Coordinates of C-alpha atoms in Angstrom, one line a residue:
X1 CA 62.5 -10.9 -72.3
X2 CA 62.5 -10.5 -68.4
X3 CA 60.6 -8.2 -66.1
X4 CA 60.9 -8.6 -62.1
X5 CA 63.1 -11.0 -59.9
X6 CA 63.9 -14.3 -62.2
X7 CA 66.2 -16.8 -60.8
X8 CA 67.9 -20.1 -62.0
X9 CA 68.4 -22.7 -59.8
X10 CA 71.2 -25.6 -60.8
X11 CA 69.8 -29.2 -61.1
X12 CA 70.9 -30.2 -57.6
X13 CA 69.7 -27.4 -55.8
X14 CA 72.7 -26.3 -54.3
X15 CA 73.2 -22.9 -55.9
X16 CA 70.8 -20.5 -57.7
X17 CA 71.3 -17.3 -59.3
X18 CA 69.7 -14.1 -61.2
X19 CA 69.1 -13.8 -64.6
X20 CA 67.6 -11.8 -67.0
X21 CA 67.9 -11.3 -70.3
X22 CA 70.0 -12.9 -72.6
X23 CA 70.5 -15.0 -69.7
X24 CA 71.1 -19.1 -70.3
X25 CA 69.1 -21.8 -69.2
X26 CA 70.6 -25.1 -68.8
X27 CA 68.7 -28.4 -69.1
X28 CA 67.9 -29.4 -65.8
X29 CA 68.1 -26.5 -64.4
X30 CA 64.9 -24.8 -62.3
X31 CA 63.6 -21.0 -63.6
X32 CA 61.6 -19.6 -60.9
X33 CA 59.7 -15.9 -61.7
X34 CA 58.4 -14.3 -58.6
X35 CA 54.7 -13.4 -57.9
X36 CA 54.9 -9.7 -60.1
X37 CA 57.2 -11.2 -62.5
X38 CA 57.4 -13.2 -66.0
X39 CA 60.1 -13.6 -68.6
X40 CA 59.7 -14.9 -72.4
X41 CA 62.1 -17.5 -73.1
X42 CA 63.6 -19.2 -76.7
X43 CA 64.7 -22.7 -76.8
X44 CA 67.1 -23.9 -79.2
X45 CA 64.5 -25.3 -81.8
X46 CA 62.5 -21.7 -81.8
X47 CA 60.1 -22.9 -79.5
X48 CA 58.7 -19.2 -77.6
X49 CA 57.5 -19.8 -74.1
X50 CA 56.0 -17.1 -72.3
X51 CA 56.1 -18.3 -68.1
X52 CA 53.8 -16.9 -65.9
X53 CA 54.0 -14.9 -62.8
X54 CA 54.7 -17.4 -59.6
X55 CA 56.5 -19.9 -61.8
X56 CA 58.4 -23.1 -61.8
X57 CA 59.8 -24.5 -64.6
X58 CA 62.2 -26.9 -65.8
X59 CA 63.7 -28.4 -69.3
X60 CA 64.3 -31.7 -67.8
X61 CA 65.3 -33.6 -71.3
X62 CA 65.8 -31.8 -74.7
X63 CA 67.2 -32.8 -78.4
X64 CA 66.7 -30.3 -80.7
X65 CA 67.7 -32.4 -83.7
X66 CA 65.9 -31.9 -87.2
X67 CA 64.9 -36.1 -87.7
X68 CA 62.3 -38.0 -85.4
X69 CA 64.9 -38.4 -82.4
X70 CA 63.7 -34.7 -81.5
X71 CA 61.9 -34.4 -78.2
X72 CA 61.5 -32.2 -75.4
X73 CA 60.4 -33.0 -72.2
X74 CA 59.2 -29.8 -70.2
X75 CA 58.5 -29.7 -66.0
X76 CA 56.2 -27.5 -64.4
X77 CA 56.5 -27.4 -60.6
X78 CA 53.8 -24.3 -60.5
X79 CA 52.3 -21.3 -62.2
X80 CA 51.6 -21.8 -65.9
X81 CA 53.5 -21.5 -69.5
X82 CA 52.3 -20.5 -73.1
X83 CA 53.9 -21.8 -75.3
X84 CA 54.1 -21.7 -79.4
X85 CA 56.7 -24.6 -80.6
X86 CA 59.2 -24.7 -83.0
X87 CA 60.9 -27.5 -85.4
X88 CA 60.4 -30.4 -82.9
X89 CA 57.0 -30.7 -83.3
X90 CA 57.2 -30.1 -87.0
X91 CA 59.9 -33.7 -87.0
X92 CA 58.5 -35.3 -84.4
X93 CA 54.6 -34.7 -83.7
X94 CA 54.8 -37.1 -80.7
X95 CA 58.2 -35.4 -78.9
X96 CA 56.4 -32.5 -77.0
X97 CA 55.8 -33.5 -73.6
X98 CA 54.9 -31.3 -70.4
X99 CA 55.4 -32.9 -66.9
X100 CA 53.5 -32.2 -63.8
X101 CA 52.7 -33.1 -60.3
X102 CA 49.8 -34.8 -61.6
X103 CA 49.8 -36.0 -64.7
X104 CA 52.6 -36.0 -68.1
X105 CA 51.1 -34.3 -71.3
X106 CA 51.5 -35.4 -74.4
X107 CA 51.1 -31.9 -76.7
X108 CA 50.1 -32.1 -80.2
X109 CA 49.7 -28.5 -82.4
X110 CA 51.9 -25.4 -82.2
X111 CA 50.4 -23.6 -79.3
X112 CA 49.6 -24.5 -76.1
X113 CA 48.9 -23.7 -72.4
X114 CA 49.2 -25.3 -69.4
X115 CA 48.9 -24.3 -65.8
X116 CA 48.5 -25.7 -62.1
X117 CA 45.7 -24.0 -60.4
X118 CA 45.7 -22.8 -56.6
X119 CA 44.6 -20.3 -54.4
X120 CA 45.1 -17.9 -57.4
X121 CA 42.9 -19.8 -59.9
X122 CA 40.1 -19.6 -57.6
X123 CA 40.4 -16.0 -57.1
X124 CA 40.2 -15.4 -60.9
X125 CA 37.2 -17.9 -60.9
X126 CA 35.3 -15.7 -58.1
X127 CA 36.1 -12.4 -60.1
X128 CA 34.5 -14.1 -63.5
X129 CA 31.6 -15.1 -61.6
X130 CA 30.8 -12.0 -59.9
X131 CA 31.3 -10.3 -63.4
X132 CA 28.9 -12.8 -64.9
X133 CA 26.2 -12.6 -62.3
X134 CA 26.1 -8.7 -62.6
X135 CA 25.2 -9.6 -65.9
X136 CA 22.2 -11.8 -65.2
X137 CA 19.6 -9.4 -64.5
X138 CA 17.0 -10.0 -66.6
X139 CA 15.3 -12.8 -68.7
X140 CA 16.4 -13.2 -72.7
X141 CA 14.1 -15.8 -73.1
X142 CA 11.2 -18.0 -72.1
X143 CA 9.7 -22.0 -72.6
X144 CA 7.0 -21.4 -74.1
X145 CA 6.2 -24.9 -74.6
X146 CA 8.0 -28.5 -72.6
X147 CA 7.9 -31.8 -72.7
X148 CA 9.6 -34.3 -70.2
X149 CA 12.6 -32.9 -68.5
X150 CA 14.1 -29.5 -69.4
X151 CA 16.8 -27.9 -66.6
X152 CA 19.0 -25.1 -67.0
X153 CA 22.2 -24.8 -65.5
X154 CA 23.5 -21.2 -64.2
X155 CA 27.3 -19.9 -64.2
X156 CA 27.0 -21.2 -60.7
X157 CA 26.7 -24.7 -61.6
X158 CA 23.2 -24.2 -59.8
X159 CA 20.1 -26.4 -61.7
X160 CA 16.8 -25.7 -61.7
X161 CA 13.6 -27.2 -63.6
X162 CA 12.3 -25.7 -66.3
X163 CA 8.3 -25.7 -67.5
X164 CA 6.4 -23.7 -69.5
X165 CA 6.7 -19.9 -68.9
X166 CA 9.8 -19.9 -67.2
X167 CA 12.6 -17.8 -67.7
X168 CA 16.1 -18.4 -68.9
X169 CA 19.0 -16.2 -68.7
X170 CA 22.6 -15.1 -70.1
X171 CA 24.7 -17.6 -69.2
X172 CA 22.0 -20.6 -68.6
X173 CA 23.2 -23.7 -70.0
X174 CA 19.8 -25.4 -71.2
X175 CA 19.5 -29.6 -70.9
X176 CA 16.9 -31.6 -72.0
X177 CA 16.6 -35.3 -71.1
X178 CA 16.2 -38.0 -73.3
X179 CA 12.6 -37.9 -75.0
X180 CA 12.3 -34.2 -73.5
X181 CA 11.4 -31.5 -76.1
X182 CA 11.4 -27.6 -75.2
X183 CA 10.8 -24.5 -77.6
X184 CA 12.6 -21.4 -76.4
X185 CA 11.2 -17.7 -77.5
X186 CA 13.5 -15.0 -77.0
X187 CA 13.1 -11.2 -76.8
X188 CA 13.2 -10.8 -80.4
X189 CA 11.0 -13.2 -80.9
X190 CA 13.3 -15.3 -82.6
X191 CA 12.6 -19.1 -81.7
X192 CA 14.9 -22.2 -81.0
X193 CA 13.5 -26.0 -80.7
X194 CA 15.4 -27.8 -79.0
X195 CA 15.4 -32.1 -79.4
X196 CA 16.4 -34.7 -76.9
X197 CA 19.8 -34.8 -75.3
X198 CA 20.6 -31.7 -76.0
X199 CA 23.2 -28.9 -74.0
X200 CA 21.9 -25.2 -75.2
X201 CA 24.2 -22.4 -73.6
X202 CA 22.9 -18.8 -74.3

């Protein structure tokens, strides 16, 4: 499947043209999907991968035999993949492997995604958070009773001190410190102890 401007580029860079579907992708070669595009691409061992908007992406080594040679060796210049594998995993658990700029990924399972954040990630991020914070209005739940060091943590990675009669809220991730002790009552009166060391999220 295809929607919007896809192109392939040839391994040296020289040439590139416009595909589609039913379009072939060599190994080596470069498919780039512009910023309101995507396309949903089959490799020859099943393997679906759906590539993101403002992609690059690259099959830079592939053997799609049925026996532990098989292997695939996947490059992401930018944007992100989804991807849900076919028989190469299944023969060869270890031969998935996703390169990037920073790191190589080994991938283990049938589905995964992967994805090189930018300007775009950080927009998402800001849209979460002002959706989350419209959310935190009002207290679920108080300490009612503290010992040693309780802090909760808001969506904004922001930490505060908790004691006894303060509020927490949607979204607080609750910490309490070795020997520390807090007892949470919430507006149905349910309660929740929690012990040392702990990380509580409501």
């Amino acid at each position: 499947y295809a929607r919007g401007a896809i192109t392939v580029q040839n391994e040296d860079g020289s040439s590139s043209r416009l595909t589609g579907k039913g379009g072939a992708i060599n190994t080596g070669e470069v498919l780039k999907t512009g910023p309101k595009s995507f396309a949903i691409i089959s490799l020859d061992d099943d393997t679906k991968m759906t590539i993101r908007p403002g992609s690059s992406f690259a099959v830079e080594e592939y053997v799609a035999s049925r026996d532990s040679k098989a292997s695939a060796l996947l490059r992401l210049f930018r944007g992100g993949l989804r991807t849900v594998t076919g028989f190469i995993s299944k023969f060869n658990p270890d031969g998935y492997k996703v390169r990037t700029s920073v790191a190589t990924i080994g991938i283990r399972g049938t589905e995964f995604d992967a994805r090189l954040c930018g300007d775009d990630c950080a927009e998402e991020n800001r849209k979460i958070q002002e959706k989350n914070n419209k959310k935190i209005k009002n207290a679920v739940a108080r300490v009612v009773y503290q010992r040693g060091t309780v802090r909760a943590e808001n969506f904004r990675d922001e930490e505060r001190e908790l004691e006894s009669r303060s509020a927490i809220f949607e979204g607080d991730t609750i910490k309490t410190a070795e020997d520390a002790y807090a007892v949470l009552v919430f507006r149905d009166k349910s309660r929740v102890s929690l012990q040392e060391l702990t990380d509580f999220r409501v």
